[in-house]
mmCIF file of C-alpha atoms in Angstrom:
data_model
loop_
_atom_site.group_PDB
_atom_site.id
_atom_site.type_symbol
_atom_site.label_atom_id
_atom_site.label_comp_id
_atom_site.label_asym_id
_atom_site.label_seq_id
_atom_site.Cartn_x
_atom_site.Cartn_y
_atom_site.Cartn_z
ATOM 1 C CA UNK A 1 -35.149 -26.942 -6.342
ATOM 2 C CA UNK A 2 -37.952 -23.979 -4.600
ATOM 3 C CA UNK A 3 -41.513 -24.019 -3.892
ATOM 4 C CA UNK A 4 -43.827 -21.646 -2.209
ATOM 5 C CA UNK A 5 -46.792 -23.450 -0.425
ATOM 6 C CA UNK A 6 -49.838 -21.421 -0.809
ATOM 7 C CA UNK A 7 -51.732 -20.062 1.775
ATOM 8 C CA UNK A 8 -53.611 -22.287 4.365
ATOM 9 C CA UNK A 9 -56.685 -20.865 4.317
ATOM 10 C CA UNK A 10 -56.601 -22.231 0.213
ATOM 11 C CA UNK A 11 -56.685 -25.428 1.976
ATOM 12 C CA UNK A 12 -59.584 -27.743 0.975
ATOM 13 C CA UNK A 13 -61.278 -31.468 0.324
ATOM 14 C CA UNK A 14 -61.545 -33.132 -2.689
ATOM 15 C CA UNK A 15 -60.423 -36.438 -4.586
ATOM 16 C CA UNK A 16 -57.449 -36.589 -6.150
ATOM 17 C CA UNK A 17 -58.459 -35.315 -9.648
ATOM 18 C CA UNK A 18 -60.400 -32.541 -8.554
ATOM 19 C CA UNK A 19 -57.125 -32.126 -6.145
ATOM 20 C CA UNK A 20 -55.189 -31.170 -9.599
ATOM 21 C CA UNK A 21 -57.676 -28.984 -11.195
ATOM 22 C CA UNK A 22 -58.017 -27.230 -8.016
ATOM 23 C CA UNK A 23 -53.917 -26.905 -7.963
ATOM 24 C CA UNK A 24 -54.203 -26.170 -11.659
ATOM 25 C CA UNK A 25 -56.647 -22.988 -11.552
ATOM 26 C CA UNK A 26 -54.984 -21.308 -8.441
ATOM 27 C CA UNK A 27 -54.859 -17.910 -8.584
ATOM 28 C CA UNK A 28 -53.488 -16.280 -6.073
ATOM 29 C CA UNK A 29 -52.326 -12.356 -5.757
ATOM 30 C CA UNK A 30 -51.472 -13.183 -9.730
ATOM 31 C CA UNK A 31 -49.230 -16.324 -9.099
ATOM 32 C CA UNK A 32 -49.479 -19.223 -10.995
ATOM 33 C CA UNK A 33 -48.454 -21.933 -11.869
ATOM 34 C CA UNK A 34 -49.956 -23.725 -9.050
ATOM 35 C CA UNK A 35 -49.336 -28.243 -8.684
ATOM 36 C CA UNK A 36 -49.852 -30.395 -5.461
ATOM 37 C CA UNK A 37 -46.210 -32.009 -4.505
ATOM 38 C CA UNK A 38 -44.083 -34.737 -4.486
ATOM 39 C CA UNK A 39 -43.947 -37.166 -2.412
ATOM 40 C CA UNK A 40 -40.674 -36.513 -1.684
ATOM 41 C CA UNK A 41 -42.245 -32.789 -1.103
ATOM 42 C CA UNK A 42 -44.519 -32.980 1.255
ATOM 43 C CA UNK A 43 -42.473 -35.235 2.949
ATOM 44 C CA UNK A 44 -39.739 -31.960 3.051
ATOM 45 C CA UNK A 45 -42.517 -30.363 4.235
ATOM 46 C CA UNK A 46 -43.551 -32.237 6.777
ATOM 47 C CA UNK A 47 -39.913 -32.130 8.685
ATOM 48 C CA UNK A 48 -39.246 -28.532 8.391
ATOM 49 C CA UNK A 49 -41.394 -25.816 10.523
ATOM 50 C CA UNK A 50 -45.252 -26.104 8.810
ATOM 51 C CA UNK A 51 -48.898 -25.024 9.834
ATOM 52 C CA UNK A 52 -50.119 -27.243 8.728
ATOM 53 C CA UNK A 53 -52.631 -29.988 10.010
ATOM 54 C CA UNK A 54 -52.345 -33.254 10.672
ATOM 55 C CA UNK A 55 -54.613 -34.741 8.620
ATOM 56 C CA UNK A 56 -53.358 -36.755 4.858
ATOM 57 C CA UNK A 57 -53.115 -34.608 2.044
ATOM 58 C CA UNK A 58 -52.721 -36.171 -1.591
ATOM 59 C CA UNK A 59 -49.157 -35.364 -3.212
ATOM 60 C CA UNK A 60 -48.612 -35.676 -7.590
ATOM 61 C CA UNK A 61 -47.006 -39.232 -6.591
ATOM 62 C CA UNK A 62 -48.645 -41.681 -8.322
ATOM 63 C CA UNK A 63 -48.928 -44.933 -7.206
ATOM 64 C CA UNK A 64 -50.496 -46.334 -10.845
ATOM 65 C CA UNK A 65 -53.921 -45.579 -12.772
ATOM 66 C CA UNK A 66 -56.202 -46.107 -9.612
ATOM 67 C CA UNK A 67 -54.151 -44.348 -6.901
ATOM 68 C CA UNK A 68 -51.055 -42.012 -5.486
ATOM 69 C CA UNK A 69 -49.551 -41.696 -2.367
ATOM 70 C CA UNK A 70 -49.856 -38.615 0.477
ATOM 71 C CA UNK A 71 -48.879 -38.225 3.707
ATOM 72 C CA UNK A 72 -50.391 -37.902 7.201
ATOM 73 C CA UNK A 73 -49.453 -34.119 8.172
ATOM 74 C CA UNK A 74 -49.899 -35.163 11.649
ATOM 75 C CA UNK A 75 -47.459 -37.928 12.187
ATOM 76 C CA UNK A 76 -45.044 -38.495 9.247
ATOM 77 C CA UNK A 77 -47.344 -41.673 7.664
ATOM 78 C CA UNK A 78 -47.154 -42.983 3.798
ATOM 79 C CA UNK A 79 -49.077 -44.866 1.647
ATOM 80 C CA UNK A 80 -51.410 -44.222 -0.949
ATOM 81 C CA UNK A 81 -55.126 -44.695 -1.607
ATOM 82 C CA UNK A 82 -57.845 -44.366 -4.340
ATOM 83 C CA UNK A 83 -57.820 -41.462 -5.908
ATOM 84 C CA UNK A 84 -61.664 -41.182 -6.351
ATOM 85 C CA UNK A 85 -61.230 -41.414 -2.771
ATOM 86 C CA UNK A 86 -62.076 -37.537 -1.693
ATOM 87 C CA UNK A 87 -61.643 -37.473 1.881
ATOM 88 C CA UNK A 88 -57.736 -36.494 1.254
ATOM 89 C CA UNK A 89 -56.871 -31.941 1.841
ATOM 90 C CA UNK A 90 -55.092 -30.372 -0.887
ATOM 91 C CA UNK A 91 -52.226 -27.710 -0.548
ATOM 92 C CA UNK A 92 -50.373 -25.617 -2.913
ATOM 93 C CA UNK A 93 -47.082 -25.873 -4.074
ATOM 94 C CA UNK A 94 -45.521 -24.035 -6.933
ATOM 95 C CA UNK A 95 -41.336 -24.170 -7.983
ATOM 96 C CA UNK A 96 -40.135 -20.947 -7.143
ATOM 97 C CA UNK A 97 -36.210 -19.556 -8.351
#
């Protein structure tokens, strides 16, 4: 499955619930259908040539009702955080054909 990464200028810092809502509401040049990347997708992005900052980003992959996975784009470390924590960053993706 192919995906498009939202421009760096759309990146925000938010808690997990707000991150999901933000992605869902994005409309970039008429393009909709944005979402948080999964844990595996964000790892794939990390392994590729990308313009992400060296900080933690949320994924859509939940650990449980209170936690979700994130990824450090500086060193590729993956870990989970409390969804209510507002310190992680958000970069939306959307599925393309």
